[in-house]
Coordinates of C-alpha atoms in Angstrom, one line a residue:
X1 CA -9.5 -112.2 35.5
X2 CA -12.3 -109.6 35.1
X3 CA -13.3 -110.0 38.7
X4 CA -9.7 -109.4 39.9
X5 CA -9.4 -106.4 37.6
X6 CA -12.6 -104.8 38.9
X7 CA -11.7 -105.5 42.6
X8 CA -8.2 -104.0 42.2
X9 CA -9.5 -101.0 40.2
X10 CA -12.1 -100.2 42.8
X11 CA -9.6 -100.6 45.7
X12 CA -7.4 -97.9 44.1
X13 CA -10.2 -95.4 44.0
X14 CA -11.7 -96.3 47.4
X15 CA -8.4 -95.5 49.0
X16 CA -6.2 -92.5 48.4
X17 CA -3.4 -94.2 46.4
X18 CA -5.1 -93.9 43.0
X19 CA -6.0 -90.3 43.5
X20 CA -2.5 -89.4 44.9
X21 CA -0.9 -91.0 41.9
X22 CA -3.1 -89.2 39.4
X23 CA -2.9 -85.9 41.2
X24 CA 0.9 -86.1 41.5
X25 CA 1.3 -86.9 37.8
X26 CA -1.0 -84.1 36.7
X27 CA 0.6 -81.6 39.2
X28 CA 4.0 -82.0 37.7
X29 CA 2.6 -82.1 34.1
X30 CA 1.0 -78.7 34.8
X31 CA 4.2 -77.3 36.4
X32 CA 6.5 -78.4 33.6
X33 CA 4.0 -77.4 30.9
X34 CA 3.7 -73.9 32.4
X35 CA 7.5 -73.5 32.8
X36 CA 8.6 -75.0 29.5
X37 CA 5.8 -74.3 27.0
X38 CA 4.2 -71.2 28.4
X39 CA 6.9 -69.3 30.2
X40 CA 9.9 -70.4 28.0
X41 CA 7.8 -70.3 24.9
X42 CA 9.0 -73.7 23.6
X43 CA 6.7 -75.7 21.4
X44 CA 8.2 -79.1 22.2
X45 CA 5.8 -80.8 24.5
X46 CA 8.1 -83.9 24.6
X47 CA 10.4 -81.8 26.8
X48 CA 7.7 -81.8 29.5
X49 CA 7.6 -85.6 29.5
X50 CA 11.4 -85.7 29.6
X51 CA 11.5 -83.7 32.8
X52 CA 8.6 -85.7 34.3
X53 CA 10.5 -89.0 34.1
X54 CA 12.1 -88.6 37.5
X55 CA 8.8 -88.6 39.3
X56 CA 8.5 -92.3 38.4
X57 CA 11.0 -92.9 41.2
X58 CA 8.3 -91.8 43.7
X59 CA 5.0 -92.6 42.2
X60 CA 5.7 -96.2 41.0
X61 CA 6.8 -97.5 44.5
X62 CA 3.8 -95.8 46.1
X63 CA 1.3 -97.3 43.6
X64 CA 2.8 -100.8 43.5
X65 CA 4.0 -101.4 47.0
X66 CA 0.6 -102.8 48.2
X67 CA -0.5 -104.7 45.0
X68 CA 0.7 -108.1 46.2
X69 CA 2.5 -107.4 49.5
X70 CA -0.7 -106.3 51.2
X71 CA -2.4 -109.5 50.1
X72 CA 0.4 -111.5 51.7
X73 CA 0.4 -109.5 54.9
X74 CA -3.3 -109.8 55.5
X75 CA -3.3 -113.5 54.2
X76 CA -6.0 -112.6 51.7
X77 CA -3.7 -114.1 49.0
X78 CA -5.1 -117.5 50.1
X79 CA -8.4 -116.4 48.6
X80 CA -6.7 -115.7 45.3
X81 CA -5.1 -119.2 45.3
X82 CA -8.6 -120.7 45.9
X83 CA -10.2 -118.9 43.0
X84 CA -10.9 -120.9 39.8
X85 CA -8.2 -118.7 38.1
X86 CA -4.7 -119.3 37.0
X87 CA -2.0 -117.1 38.5
X88 CA -1.5 -115.6 35.1
X89 CA -5.0 -114.4 35.1
X90 CA -4.7 -113.0 38.6
X91 CA -1.5 -111.1 37.7
X92 CA -2.9 -109.8 34.4
X93 CA -6.0 -108.6 36.3
X94 CA -4.0 -106.7 38.9
X95 CA -1.6 -105.3 36.2
X96 CA -4.6 -104.2 34.1
X97 CA -5.9 -102.2 37.0
X98 CA -2.5 -100.6 37.5
X99 CA -2.4 -99.6 33.8
X100 CA -5.9 -98.1 34.0
X101 CA -4.9 -96.0 37.0
X102 CA -1.9 -94.8 35.1
X103 CA -3.8 -94.2 31.9
X104 CA -6.4 -92.0 33.5
X105 CA -4.0 -89.0 34.1
X106 CA -2.1 -89.9 30.9
X107 CA -5.4 -89.3 29.0
X108 CA -5.7 -85.9 30.5
X109 CA -2.0 -85.1 29.7
X110 CA -2.6 -86.3 26.1
X111 CA -5.0 -83.3 25.6
X112 CA -2.2 -80.8 26.4
X113 CA -0.5 -80.8 23.0
X114 CA -3.9 -80.1 21.3
X115 CA -4.5 -77.2 23.6
X116 CA -1.0 -75.8 23.0
X117 CA -1.3 -76.3 19.3
X118 CA -4.2 -73.8 19.3
X119 CA -1.7 -71.1 20.4
X120 CA 1.5 -72.2 18.7
X121 CA 3.2 -74.5 16.2
X122 CA 3.3 -77.8 18.2
X123 CA 4.6 -80.8 16.2
X124 CA 2.0 -83.3 17.2
X125 CA 3.6 -86.5 15.8
X126 CA 6.7 -85.9 18.0
X127 CA 4.5 -84.9 21.0
X128 CA 2.4 -88.1 20.8
X129 CA 5.3 -90.3 20.0
X130 CA 6.9 -89.1 23.3
X131 CA 3.5 -89.6 25.0
X132 CA 3.5 -93.2 23.9
X133 CA 7.1 -93.7 25.0
X134 CA 6.3 -92.2 28.4
X135 CA 3.3 -94.6 28.8
X136 CA 5.4 -97.7 27.8
X137 CA 8.1 -96.6 30.2
X138 CA 5.6 -96.3 33.0
X139 CA 4.1 -99.7 32.1
X140 CA 7.5 -101.4 32.3
X141 CA 8.3 -99.7 35.6
X142 CA 4.9 -100.7 37.0
X143 CA 5.6 -104.4 36.0
X144 CA 8.9 -104.2 37.8
X145 CA 7.3 -102.7 40.9
X146 CA 4.6 -105.4 40.9
X147 CA 7.2 -108.1 40.8
X148 CA 9.1 -106.6 43.7
X149 CA 5.8 -106.3 45.7
X150 CA 5.3 -110.1 45.2
X151 CA 8.6 -110.9 46.9
X152 CA 7.7 -109.5 50.3
X153 CA 4.7 -109.0 52.6
X154 CA 6.0 -105.6 53.9
X155 CA 4.8 -102.6 51.9
X156 CA 7.7 -100.5 53.3
X157 CA 10.2 -103.1 52.1
X158 CA 8.5 -103.3 48.7
X159 CA 8.5 -99.5 48.3
X160 CA 12.1 -99.2 49.4
X161 CA 13.4 -101.9 47.1
X162 CA 11.3 -100.5 44.2
X163 CA 12.7 -97.1 44.7
X164 CA 16.3 -98.4 44.8
X165 CA 15.8 -100.4 41.6
X166 CA 14.2 -97.3 39.9
X167 CA 17.0 -95.1 41.1
X168 CA 19.8 -97.4 39.9
X169 CA 18.1 -97.7 36.5
X170 CA 17.7 -94.0 36.2
X171 CA 21.4 -93.4 36.9
X172 CA 22.7 -96.6 35.3
X173 CA 24.2 -94.7 32.3
X174 CA 26.2 -92.5 34.7
X175 CA 27.2 -95.4 36.8
X176 CA 28.5 -97.2 33.7
X177 CA 31.1 -94.5 33.4
X178 CA 32.7 -95.6 36.7
X179 CA 33.4 -99.1 35.5
X180 CA 36.7 -99.9 33.9
X181 CA 36.7 -100.6 30.2
X182 CA 39.2 -103.4 30.5
X183 CA 38.3 -106.9 29.3
X184 CA 38.8 -108.5 32.7
X185 CA 36.6 -105.9 34.4
X186 CA 33.8 -106.7 32.0
X187 CA 34.3 -110.4 32.7
X188 CA 34.3 -110.0 36.4
X189 CA 31.2 -107.8 36.2
X190 CA 29.3 -110.3 34.2
X191 CA 30.4 -113.0 36.8
X192 CA 28.8 -110.9 39.5
X193 CA 25.6 -110.6 37.5
X194 CA 25.5 -114.3 37.0
X195 CA 25.9 -114.9 40.8
X196 CA 23.1 -112.3 41.4
X197 CA 20.8 -114.2 38.9
X198 CA 21.6 -117.5 40.6
X199 CA 20.7 -115.8 43.9
X200 CA 17.4 -114.7 42.6
X201 CA 16.6 -118.2 41.2
X202 CA 17.5 -119.6 44.6
X203 CA 15.3 -117.1 46.4
X204 CA 12.3 -117.9 44.2
X205 CA 12.8 -121.7 44.1
X206 CA 14.8 -122.5 47.2
X207 CA 16.6 -125.0 45.0
X208 CA 20.3 -125.0 45.4
X209 CA 20.6 -127.4 42.5
X210 CA 18.7 -125.3 40.0
X211 CA 20.6 -122.1 41.0
X212 CA 23.9 -123.8 41.1
X213 CA 23.4 -125.4 37.6
X214 CA 22.3 -122.1 36.2
X215 CA 25.4 -120.3 37.6
X216 CA 27.8 -123.0 36.3
X217 CA 26.2 -123.1 32.8
X218 CA 26.2 -119.3 32.4
X219 CA 29.8 -119.0 33.8
X220 CA 30.9 -121.7 31.4
X221 CA 29.4 -119.8 28.4
X222 CA 31.0 -116.6 29.6
X223 CA 34.4 -118.3 29.9
X224 CA 34.0 -119.8 26.4
X225 CA 33.4 -116.4 24.8
X226 CA 36.0 -114.6 27.0
X227 CA 38.7 -117.2 26.0
X228 CA 37.7 -117.0 22.4
X229 CA 37.9 -113.3 21.9
X230 CA 39.2 -111.4 25.0
X231 CA 39.4 -108.1 23.2
X232 CA 35.7 -108.1 22.4
X233 CA 35.0 -107.7 26.2
X234 CA 36.8 -104.4 26.4
X235 CA 34.2 -101.8 27.3
X236 CA 31.4 -104.4 26.7
X237 CA 29.9 -104.4 30.2
X238 CA 29.5 -100.6 30.5
X239 CA 27.9 -100.6 27.0
X240 CA 25.5 -103.3 28.1
X241 CA 24.6 -101.3 31.2
X242 CA 23.8 -98.2 29.1
X243 CA 21.5 -100.2 26.8
X244 CA 19.7 -101.7 29.8
X245 CA 18.4 -98.3 30.9
X246 CA 14.7 -98.0 30.5
X247 CA 14.9 -94.3 30.7
X248 CA 17.5 -94.1 27.9
X249 CA 15.1 -96.0 25.7
X250 CA 12.4 -93.3 26.4
X251 CA 14.8 -90.5 25.5
X252 CA 14.8 -91.8 21.9
X253 CA 11.2 -90.6 21.7
X254 CA 12.0 -87.3 23.3
X255 CA 14.7 -86.8 20.6
X256 CA 12.0 -87.1 17.9
X257 CA 12.9 -90.7 17.0
X258 CA 10.2 -93.3 17.0
X259 CA 12.5 -96.3 17.7
X260 CA 10.7 -99.6 17.2
X261 CA 13.5 -101.3 19.1
X262 CA 12.8 -99.2 22.1
X263 CA 9.1 -100.1 21.9
X264 CA 10.0 -103.8 21.7
X265 CA 12.4 -103.5 24.6
X266 CA 10.0 -101.7 26.9
X267 CA 7.2 -104.2 26.1
X268 CA 9.6 -107.1 26.6
X269 CA 10.6 -105.8 30.0
X270 CA 6.9 -105.6 31.0
X271 CA 6.3 -109.1 29.8
X272 CA 9.4 -110.5 31.6
X273 CA 8.5 -109.1 35.0
X274 CA 4.9 -110.1 34.7
X275 CA 6.1 -113.6 34.0
X276 CA 8.4 -113.4 37.0
X277 CA 5.5 -112.2 39.2
X278 CA 3.4 -115.2 38.1
X279 CA 6.3 -117.5 39.0
X280 CA 6.7 -115.8 42.4
X281 CA 3.0 -116.3 43.2
X282 CA 3.0 -119.9 41.9
X283 CA 5.9 -120.6 44.2
X284 CA 4.1 -119.3 47.2
X285 CA 0.8 -121.0 46.1
X286 CA 2.4 -124.5 46.1
X287 CA 4.5 -123.9 49.2
X288 CA 1.4 -123.2 51.4

């Protein structure tokens, strides 16, 4: 795992991707700090991180598009499969390198509240709570981008899909407002989600039986609860969509609330998509 980590980390700084990522993050941190804390005179550094969230839509696809897709395109992934390492160790090594590349500019940004506190009354616990939330949000989005990169050998496709997923997640709360709050609308929406999950399982396993059984079991469970208490489904799907937003979880930190549930959720999303990345690589490993 250490060898994979070192190789990946060096590749980011031998190419321009690592420098572009760090420079882009620091550029916007400087712009928003100047505008919000210096020009507007606000002492809330967490507002800077709040405004910076949207740049994840650009920098995450750029950083993660090549992490696995390029290996598949150049067929160097065969070397990974021949190493005396498990796919879990390979994925963790690659993900660890991503986190270090992300942490480097974040460490610089972490100094900003201390500098500002020398010239004003900055509430450091709130500032560093938001800093932690921003880092956890980025870690979760990087895990999602890494999984998407494992699904294709085209960097362009990986970047496009990643951007689309990030964009939907960013606006998911607003999109939830367009969904009817009726019980049947929630039931139908959950059915579409079940079919989508079955499609993902089929794509990863190429097993019609596994995806079909999963869809039937989940739909049966959904029907059971829907028949048992139809009224409970009223407005349920829009509410679930709002709670799925990774960005909304981060906004808890911006509002000065250190929400342990948000921490657990962001860490769980990271773990889930790392697990899915491992399964994606294992599928390709045994299909070769």
